[in-house]
Amino acid sequence: SHYPTDYLWQSPEIAQALAGDMRHNILYIGGHRHSVDNTSTTPIGRHQCWVVGGGGGWSCDGEQGFLIGAVGADNDIRTHMVDIPRAACCR
C-alpha cells in the first residue's frame, strides 16, 4: 500500500481485518514517509508492518535504507532493515 498502517484510522475495519487474520502470515508494507522502519506504524496483531519510503530523494524523515524479506519453508516471514548512512542519500 502507499500508506502505512497508521494512516488506516479512517478505515478501522481494514486494520481489524488484517489483525484478525490468523490463517496467514501478513507482511504489510507501506510508503508515504521518507524513512524505513517498523516502529512508526500501528501494529496489526501478530503480523509485521513496515514503512519503506527511505533512500533519499525528496526528503529524509528518519532512518534510511531498504527492507530485506524472506519466506521460510514454514511460511514464516523474516525481515530486517539494511541501513544506508544518512550522508549517502540525504543531501
Coordinates of C-alpha atoms in Angstrom, one line a residue:
S1 CA 0.0 0.0 0.0
H2 CA 1.1 3.6 -0.5
Y3 CA 0.0 4.3 3.1
P4 CA 1.4 2.8 6.3
T5 CA -0.9 1.2 8.8
D6 CA -1.1 4.4 11.0
Y7 CA -3.0 6.0 8.1
L8 CA -5.8 3.4 8.3
W9 CA -7.5 5.2 11.2
Q10 CA -10.2 6.4 8.8
S11 CA -11.0 2.8 7.9
P12 CA -10.6 0.8 11.1
E13 CA -12.3 -2.2 9.5
I14 CA -9.2 -2.7 7.3
A15 CA -6.8 -2.7 10.2
Q16 CA -9.1 -5.0 12.2
A17 CA -9.4 -7.4 9.2
L18 CA -5.6 -7.6 8.9
A19 CA -5.1 -8.0 12.6
G20 CA -7.7 -10.7 12.9
D21 CA -6.4 -13.0 10.1
M22 CA -4.8 -15.9 12.0
R23 CA -4.6 -18.2 9.0
H24 CA -1.9 -16.3 7.1
N25 CA 1.3 -14.5 7.8
I26 CA 0.8 -11.0 6.7
L27 CA 3.6 -8.6 5.8
Y28 CA 2.1 -5.1 5.3
I29 CA 4.4 -2.7 3.5
G30 CA 3.5 1.0 3.2
G31 CA 5.3 4.0 2.0
H32 CA 4.4 7.7 2.0
R33 CA 7.0 8.7 4.6
H34 CA 10.6 9.1 3.6
S35 CA 12.1 6.6 6.1
V36 CA 12.4 2.8 6.7
D37 CA 11.2 1.4 10.0
N38 CA 8.7 -0.9 11.7
T39 CA 8.2 1.3 14.8
S40 CA 6.2 4.3 13.5
T41 CA 3.4 2.1 12.2
T42 CA 0.2 1.0 14.0
P43 CA 0.5 -2.7 14.9
I44 CA -1.8 -5.2 13.2
G45 CA -1.9 -8.1 15.6
R46 CA 0.8 -10.7 15.2
H47 CA 1.7 -9.5 11.7
Q48 CA 4.5 -7.3 10.6
C49 CA 4.2 -3.9 9.1
W50 CA 6.9 -1.6 7.7
V51 CA 7.3 1.8 6.2
V52 CA 9.7 1.6 3.2
G53 CA 9.9 5.1 1.8
G54 CA 13.6 5.7 2.6
G55 CA 16.6 6.1 0.4
G56 CA 16.8 9.8 -0.1
G57 CA 15.2 11.7 -2.9
W58 CA 12.5 14.2 -1.9
S59 CA 13.2 14.2 1.8
C60 CA 14.8 12.2 4.7
D61 CA 12.3 11.9 7.6
G62 CA 14.1 9.2 9.6
E63 CA 16.2 6.0 9.1
Q64 CA 17.3 5.4 5.6
G65 CA 17.8 2.0 3.9
F66 CA 15.9 -0.8 2.5
L67 CA 14.0 -3.9 3.7
I68 CA 15.1 -7.5 3.1
G69 CA 12.4 -10.2 3.4
A70 CA 12.4 -13.9 3.1
V71 CA 9.7 -16.5 3.3
G72 CA 10.9 -19.7 5.0
A73 CA 9.9 -23.3 4.3
D74 CA 7.5 -23.0 7.3
N75 CA 5.9 -19.9 5.6
D76 CA 7.3 -17.7 8.3
I77 CA 8.3 -14.2 7.0
R78 CA 11.6 -12.9 8.2
T79 CA 12.5 -9.3 7.7
H80 CA 15.3 -6.9 8.5
M81 CA 16.4 -3.4 7.5
V82 CA 19.7 -2.6 5.9
D83 CA 20.8 0.9 6.9
I84 CA 22.2 3.3 4.5
P85 CA 24.3 6.1 6.0
R86 CA 22.3 9.3 6.1
A87 CA 25.1 11.2 4.3
A88 CA 25.0 8.8 1.4
C89 CA 21.4 9.6 0.4
C90 CA 20.3 12.8 2.2
R91 CA 22.0 15.9 0.9

